[in-house]
Amino acid sequence: MTGRARAWCAAALMAALAPGAARAQSAAPQSAGPQAAPAAPPPAESRPYTPEELAELDALAADFQSYREAAERHDARMRNILYREYKARLAKLEQKYAERTANTKNAYRQRHLEAIALLEEFLRKYPNHPKFTPDAMFRLADLYLDEAEYQYEQKLQQEMLGLHDAS
């Protein structure tokens, strides 16, 4: 038993023994004279423990340890249940919104490709317009960058799927 657990057990045992002493003091008649401060009980460390008290301390420590172990098992069980519930709800949400998300991504991709085509057409018609051509070129470059990133992610996903299929 650790020193901390022994001190806790000793305090619990002394508290269990102390109420009887407190009742005996409160039953004593009060004197009419000035109130004298009640004598403080002797500190717990002032006398050695009897064999019965040591046995009670050990039993209390064993009870405390078994309670702690049961609480830890219960905590682990509850965390496991909560994690499974979380995963199940997450799967339901992903399933619920998977079609909407796919449709939105496809619509975004289509608009993205249309914007590229429109800007390329604009630049073919007006290659030297002093006001709008630089802006169109900048926007087209940004869209090309997005397109390159999209194609890179697609290739990476295909490679990852190929690796998972191979293993």
C-alpha positions as a printed NumPy array, in Angstrom:
array([[  0.   ,   0.   ,   0.   ],
       [  1.369,   3.415,  -0.902],
       [  1.948,   6.092,   1.714],
       [ -0.81 ,   8.194,   0.213],
       [ -3.326,   5.345,   0.31 ],
       [ -2.292,   4.452,   3.87 ],
       [ -2.759,   8.101,   4.958],
       [ -6.181,   8.198,   3.3  ],
       [ -7.185,   4.939,   4.958],
       [ -5.892,   6.161,   8.315],
       [ -7.901,   9.365,   8.012],
       [-11.022,   7.388,   7.081],
       [-10.526,   5.049,  10.021],
       [ -9.971,   7.907,  12.461],
       [-13.075,   9.661,  11.135],
       [-15.038,   6.457,  11.674],
       [-13.788,   6.189,  15.243],
       [-14.086,   9.912,  16.056],
       [-17.917,  10.357,  15.975],
       [-18.303,   8.28 ,  19.157],
       [-15.844,  10.529,  20.966],
       [-17.573,  13.635,  19.624],
       [-20.961,  12.433,  20.913],
       [-19.48 ,  11.796,  24.355],
       [-18.06 ,  15.322,  24.487],
       [-21.305,  16.922,  23.329],
       [-23.285,  15.038,  25.979],
       [-21.133,  16.511,  28.775],
       [-22.9  ,  19.327,  30.658],
       [-21.846,  22.832,  29.704],
       [-20.417,  24.951,  32.507],
       [-21.836,  28.403,  33.13 ],
       [-18.36 ,  29.955,  33.15 ],
       [-16.378,  31.176,  30.196],
       [-16.187,  28.752,  27.3  ],
       [-12.943,  26.83 ,  27.294],
       [-11.692,  25.701,  23.94 ],
       [-12.311,  21.985,  23.539],
       [ -9.183,  19.937,  23.659],
       [ -8.012,  18.964,  20.212],
       [ -7.913,  15.249,  19.618],
       [ -4.415,  13.836,  19.527],
       [ -2.905,  13.626,  16.045],
       [ -3.327,  10.306,  14.278],
       [  0.435,   9.715,  14.23 ],
       [  0.868,  10.231,  18.008],
       [  0.386,   6.552,  18.839],
       [  1.105,   3.362,  16.96 ],
       [ -1.798,   1.513,  15.381],
       [ -3.106,  -1.581,  17.067],
       [ -3.097,  -4.854,  15.141],
       [ -6.886,  -4.563,  14.735],
       [ -6.569,  -1.043,  13.305],
       [ -3.833,  -2.199,  10.923],
       [ -6.012,  -5.088,   9.793],
       [ -8.917,  -2.681,   9.279],
       [ -6.651,  -0.32 ,   7.347],
       [ -5.5  ,  -3.161,   5.109],
       [ -9.091,  -4.29 ,   4.537],
       [-10.109,  -0.702,   3.754],
       [ -7.173,  -0.342,   1.357],
       [ -8.152,  -3.603,  -0.376],
       [-11.75 ,  -2.379,  -0.698],
       [-10.503,   0.928,  -2.064],
       [ -8.263,  -0.831,  -4.593],
       [-11.061,  -3.134,  -5.753],
       [-13.379,  -0.131,  -6.092],
       [-10.746,   1.724,  -8.111],
       [-10.227,  -1.258, -10.424],
       [-13.984,  -1.676, -10.9  ],
       [-14.335,   2.047, -11.651],
       [-11.514,   1.869, -14.209],
       [-13.102,  -1.166, -15.897],
       [-16.458,   0.623, -15.963],
       [-14.856,   3.763, -17.381],
       [-13.12 ,   1.757, -20.124],
       [-16.374,  -0.051, -20.928],
       [-18.317,   3.237, -21.142],
       [-15.643,   4.825, -23.345],
       [-15.776,   1.806, -25.647],
       [-19.581,   2.021, -25.873],
       [-19.451,   5.764, -26.557],
       [-16.785,   5.314, -29.228],
       [-18.83 ,   2.616, -30.994],
       [-21.911,   4.839, -30.827],
       [-19.9  ,   7.747, -32.234],
       [-18.609,   5.616, -35.123],
       [-22.127,   4.332, -35.886],
       [-23.594,   7.853, -35.955],
       [-20.707,   9.109, -38.072],
       [-21.281,   6.29 , -40.565],
       [-24.994,   7.143, -40.732],
       [-24.219,  10.81 , -41.387],
       [-21.65 ,   9.966, -44.031],
       [-24.118,   7.644, -45.723],
       [-26.896,  10.229, -45.508],
       [-24.832,  12.996, -47.106],
       [-22.631,  10.935, -49.453],
       [-24.93 ,  11.349, -52.458],
       [-25.402,  15.086, -51.87 ],
       [-21.677,  15.578, -51.445],
       [-20.904,  13.649, -54.626],
       [-23.501,  15.65 , -56.573],
       [-22.113,  18.921, -55.249],
       [-18.541,  17.935, -56.133],
       [-19.62 ,  16.933, -59.635],
       [-21.513,  20.207, -60.14 ],
       [-18.501,  22.194, -58.887],
       [-16.198,  20.302, -61.236],
       [-18.538,  20.934, -64.176],
       [-18.727,  24.678, -63.411],
       [-14.966,  24.747, -63.012],
       [-14.411,  23.209, -66.456],
       [-16.991,  25.552, -67.984],
       [-15.201,  28.562, -66.489],
       [-11.914,  27.368, -67.991],
       [-13.542,  26.966, -71.405],
       [-15.17 ,  30.423, -71.223],
       [-11.938,  32.137, -70.222],
       [ -9.995,  30.344, -72.964],
       [-12.645,  31.455, -75.489],
       [-12.434,  35.04 , -74.197],
       [ -8.658,  35.048, -74.591],
       [ -8.952,  33.712, -78.156],
       [-11.405,  36.507, -79.035],
       [ -9.632,  39.32 , -77.162],
       [ -5.961,  38.396, -76.761],
       [ -4.78 ,  41.999, -76.353],
       [ -7.581,  43.789, -74.515],
       [ -5.762,  46.237, -72.21 ],
       [ -8.232,  46.059, -69.334],
       [ -9.691,  42.531, -69.252],
       [ -7.054,  40.241, -70.768],
       [ -4.618,  40.391, -67.796],
       [ -7.451,  39.648, -65.353],
       [ -8.722,  36.779, -67.506],
       [ -5.216,  35.327, -67.736],
       [ -4.791,  35.525, -63.977],
       [ -8.141,  33.834, -63.355],
       [ -7.396,  31.169, -65.955],
       [ -4.015,  30.463, -64.34 ],
       [ -5.748,  30.037, -60.985],
       [ -8.261,  27.631, -62.527],
       [ -5.435,  25.682, -64.205],
       [ -3.75 ,  25.38 , -60.823],
       [ -6.971,  24.052, -59.283],
       [ -7.346,  21.608, -62.177],
       [ -3.782,  20.336, -61.733],
       [ -4.415,  19.821, -58.014],
       [ -7.639,  17.932, -58.775],
       [ -5.88 ,  15.648, -61.271],
       [ -3.039,  15.037, -58.81 ],
       [ -5.503,  14.042, -56.08 ],
       [ -7.323,  11.722, -58.491],
       [ -4.075,   9.967, -59.461],
       [ -3.059,   9.694, -55.818],
       [ -6.401,   8.12 , -54.914],
       [ -6.085,   5.642, -57.782],
       [ -2.605,   4.685, -56.631],
       [ -3.809,   4.272, -53.053],
       [ -6.657,   2.051, -54.214],
       [ -4.194,   0.062, -56.306],
       [ -1.96 ,  -0.435, -53.273],
       [ -4.885,  -1.548, -51.12 ],
       [ -6.069,  -3.967, -53.822],
       [ -2.568,  -5.425, -54.193],
       [ -2.247,  -6.202, -50.471]])
